[in-house]
Coordinates of N, CA and C and ligand atoms in Angstrom, one line a residue:
X28 N 139.8 33.0 31.7 CA 140.8 33.0 30.7 C 141.9 32.0 31.1
X29 N 142.5 31.4 30.2 CA 143.6 30.5 30.4 C 144.9 31.3 30.8
X30 N 145.4 30.9 32.0 CA 146.6 31.7 32.5 C 147.8 31.7 31.6
X31 N 147.9 30.7 30.7 CA 149.0 30.6 29.8 C 149.0 31.8 28.8
X32 N 147.8 32.3 28.6 CA 147.6 33.4 27.6 C 147.9 34.8 28.2
X33 N 148.1 34.8 29.5 CA 148.3 36.1 30.1 C 149.7 36.7 29.8
X34 N 149.7 38.0 29.6 CA 150.9 38.8 29.4 C 151.4 39.3 30.7
X35 N 152.5 38.8 31.2 CA 153.0 39.2 32.5 C 153.1 40.7 32.7
X36 N 152.5 41.2 33.7 CA 152.7 42.6 34.1 C 151.9 43.6 33.3
X37 N 151.3 43.2 32.2 CA 150.6 44.2 31.4 C 149.2 43.8 30.9
X38 N 148.6 42.7 31.5 CA 147.3 42.2 31.1 C 146.3 43.3 31.0
X39 N 146.2 44.1 32.0 CA 145.2 45.1 32.0 C 145.3 46.1 30.8
X40 N 146.5 46.4 30.3 CA 146.6 47.4 29.3 C 146.5 46.8 27.9
X41 N 146.7 45.5 27.7 CA 146.7 45.0 26.4 C 145.3 44.4 26.0
X42 N 144.4 44.2 26.9 CA 143.1 43.7 26.6 C 142.1 44.9 26.7
X43 N 141.7 45.3 25.5 CA 140.8 46.4 25.4 C 139.5 46.1 24.7
X44 N 138.5 46.8 25.0 CA 137.2 46.6 24.4 C 137.1 47.2 23.0
X45 N 136.2 46.7 22.2 CA 135.9 47.2 20.9 C 135.6 48.7 20.9
X46 N 134.9 49.1 22.0 CA 134.6 50.5 22.1 C 135.8 51.4 22.3
X47 N 136.8 50.9 23.1 CA 138.0 51.7 23.3 C 138.8 51.7 22.0
X48 N 138.9 50.6 21.3 CA 139.6 50.6 20.0 C 139.0 51.6 19.0
X49 N 137.6 51.6 18.9 CA 137.0 52.6 18.0 C 137.3 54.0 18.4
X50 N 137.4 54.3 19.7 CA 137.7 55.6 20.2 C 139.1 56.0 19.7
X51 N 140.0 55.1 19.9 CA 141.4 55.3 19.5 C 141.5 55.6 18.0
X52 N 140.8 54.8 17.2 CA 140.9 54.9 15.7 C 140.3 56.3 15.3
X53 N 139.2 56.6 16.0 CA 138.5 57.9 15.7 C 139.5 59.1 16.1
X54 N 140.2 59.0 17.2 CA 141.1 60.0 17.6 C 142.2 60.1 16.5
X55 N 142.7 59.0 16.1 CA 143.8 59.0 15.0 C 143.3 59.7 13.8
X56 N 142.1 59.4 13.4 CA 141.5 60.0 12.2 C 141.4 61.5 12.2
X57 N 141.5 62.1 13.4 CA 141.3 63.6 13.5 C 142.4 64.4 12.9
X58 N 143.5 63.8 12.6 CA 144.6 64.5 12.0 C 145.0 63.8 10.7
X59 N 144.4 64.1 9.6 CA 144.7 63.3 8.3 C 146.1 63.5 7.9
X60 N 146.8 64.5 8.3 CA 148.2 64.7 7.9 C 149.2 63.6 8.4
X61 N 148.8 62.9 9.5 CA 149.7 61.9 10.1 C 149.3 60.5 9.8
X62 N 148.1 60.3 9.2 CA 147.7 58.9 9.0 C 147.8 58.4 7.5
X63 N 147.9 57.1 7.4 CA 148.0 56.5 6.0 C 146.7 56.5 5.3
X64 N 146.7 56.2 4.0 CA 145.5 56.0 3.2 C 144.8 54.7 3.7
X65 N 143.5 54.6 3.3 CA 142.7 53.5 3.7 C 143.3 52.2 3.1
X66 N 143.9 52.3 1.9 CA 144.5 51.1 1.3 C 145.7 50.6 2.1
X67 N 146.5 51.6 2.5 CA 147.7 51.2 3.2 C 147.3 50.6 4.6
X68 N 146.3 51.3 5.2 CA 145.8 50.8 6.5 C 145.3 49.4 6.4
X69 N 144.5 49.1 5.4 CA 144.0 47.7 5.3 C 145.0 46.7 5.0
X70 N 146.0 47.1 4.2 CA 147.1 46.2 3.9 C 147.9 45.9 5.1
X71 N 148.2 46.9 5.9 CA 148.9 46.7 7.2 C 148.1 45.7 8.1
X72 N 146.8 46.0 8.2 CA 146.0 45.1 9.1 C 145.9 43.7 8.6
X73 N 145.9 43.5 7.3 CA 145.9 42.2 6.8 C 147.2 41.4 7.2
X74 N 148.3 42.1 7.2 CA 149.5 41.5 7.7 C 149.4 41.1 9.2
X75 N 148.9 42.1 9.9 CA 148.8 41.8 11.4 C 147.8 40.7 11.6
X76 N 146.8 40.6 10.9 CA 145.8 39.6 11.2 C 146.3 38.2 10.8
X77 N 147.3 38.1 10.0 CA 147.9 36.8 9.7 C 149.2 36.5 10.5
X78 N 149.5 37.4 11.4 CA 150.8 37.3 12.1 C 150.7 36.6 13.4
X79 N 151.6 35.7 13.7 CA 151.5 34.9 15.0 C 151.7 35.8 16.2
X80 N 152.3 37.0 16.0 CA 152.5 37.9 17.1 C 151.2 38.7 17.6
X81 N 150.1 38.6 16.8 CA 148.9 39.2 17.2 C 148.3 38.5 18.4
X82 N 148.1 39.2 19.4 CA 147.5 38.6 20.7 C 146.1 39.2 20.9
X83 N 145.2 38.3 21.3 CA 143.8 38.6 21.6 C 143.1 39.2 20.4
X84 N 143.7 39.1 19.2 CA 143.1 39.7 18.0 C 143.2 41.2 17.9
X85 N 143.9 41.8 18.9 CA 144.0 43.2 18.9 C 145.4 43.8 19.1
X86 N 146.3 43.0 19.7 CA 147.5 43.6 20.3 C 148.8 43.0 19.7
X87 N 149.8 43.8 19.3 CA 151.0 43.2 18.8 C 151.9 42.8 20.0
X88 N 152.4 41.6 20.0 CA 153.2 41.1 21.1 C 154.6 41.8 21.2
X89 N 155.0 42.3 20.0 CA 156.3 43.0 20.0 C 156.3 44.4 20.5
X90 N 155.2 45.1 20.2 CA 155.2 46.5 20.6 C 154.2 46.8 21.8
X91 N 153.3 45.9 22.0 CA 152.3 46.1 23.0 C 151.2 47.0 22.5
X92 N 151.3 47.4 21.3 CA 150.3 48.4 20.7 C 149.0 47.7 20.2
X93 N 147.9 48.4 20.2 CA 146.7 48.0 19.5 C 147.0 48.2 18.0
X94 N 147.0 47.1 17.3 CA 147.4 47.3 15.9 C 146.4 48.2 15.1
X95 N 145.2 48.1 15.4 CA 144.2 49.0 14.6 C 144.5 50.5 14.9
X96 N 145.2 50.8 15.9 CA 145.6 52.2 16.2 C 147.0 52.4 15.6
X97 N 147.9 51.6 15.9 CA 149.3 51.8 15.4 C 149.4 51.9 13.9
X98 N 148.6 51.0 13.2 CA 148.7 50.9 11.8 C 148.1 52.1 11.1
X99 N 147.5 53.0 11.8 CA 147.0 54.3 11.2 C 148.1 55.3 10.9
X100 N 149.2 55.2 11.6 CA 150.2 56.3 11.5 C 151.3 56.1 10.5
X101 N 151.5 57.1 9.7 CA 152.6 57.1 8.7 C 153.9 56.8 9.3
X102 N 154.2 57.3 10.5 CA 155.5 57.2 11.1 C 155.7 56.0 11.9
X103 N 154.8 55.1 11.8 CA 154.9 53.8 12.6 C 155.3 52.7 11.6
X104 N 156.0 51.7 12.1 CA 156.3 50.5 11.3 C 156.1 49.3 12.2
X105 N 156.1 48.2 11.5 CA 155.9 46.9 12.2 C 157.2 46.6 13.0
X106 N 157.1 46.3 14.3 CA 158.3 46.1 15.1 C 158.9 44.7 15.1
X107 N 158.4 43.9 14.2 CA 158.9 42.5 14.1 C 160.4 42.5 13.9
X108 N 161.1 41.9 14.9 CA 162.5 41.9 14.9 C 163.2 41.4 13.7
X109 N 164.0 42.2 13.0 CA 164.8 41.8 11.9 C 164.1 41.7 10.6
X110 N 162.7 41.7 10.6 CA 162.0 41.5 9.4 C 160.6 42.2 9.5
X111 N 160.6 43.5 9.5 CA 159.3 44.2 9.7 C 158.3 43.8 8.5
X112 N 157.1 43.6 8.9 CA 156.1 43.2 7.9 C 155.4 44.4 7.2
X113 N 155.5 45.5 7.8 CA 155.1 46.8 7.1 C 156.0 47.9 7.6
X114 N 156.1 48.9 6.7 CA 157.0 50.0 7.0 C 156.4 51.4 7.1
X115 N 157.2 52.3 7.5 CA 156.7 53.7 7.6 C 156.4 54.2 6.2
X116 N 155.5 55.2 6.1 CA 155.2 55.9 4.9 C 155.7 57.3 4.9
X117 N 156.4 57.8 3.9 CA 156.8 59.1 4.0 C 155.9 60.1 3.3
Ligands
LIG3 S1 152.8 45.0 13.9 FE1 154.0 43.4 12.9 S2 154.7 42.0 14.5 FE2 153.0 43.2 15.3 S3 151.2 42.0 14.8 FE3 151.4 43.4 13.1 S4 152.6 42.3 11.6 FE4 152.8 41.2 13.5

């Protein structure tokens, strides 16, 4: 890997396998009361996938979160400073 792409101090935690991501998403899906609809989820991920803050195709540079996990939750919002690209759902 090119060292310029390394995230100082947290490389190990931001680079995760597809298997780990699927486990996280499955875990989130276990409580439907806290997660968004499929439509909202896919709209959020569409924003993330076109966002320059998305690192490694998986991780938000602003929150350090795996976006496919964070975007599942109603109470989460995009942490983009000053101009969130998606909001909480009540
Ligand atoms: S959560 Fe917001 S800032 Fe982070 S990658 Fe997604 S759209 Fe970009």
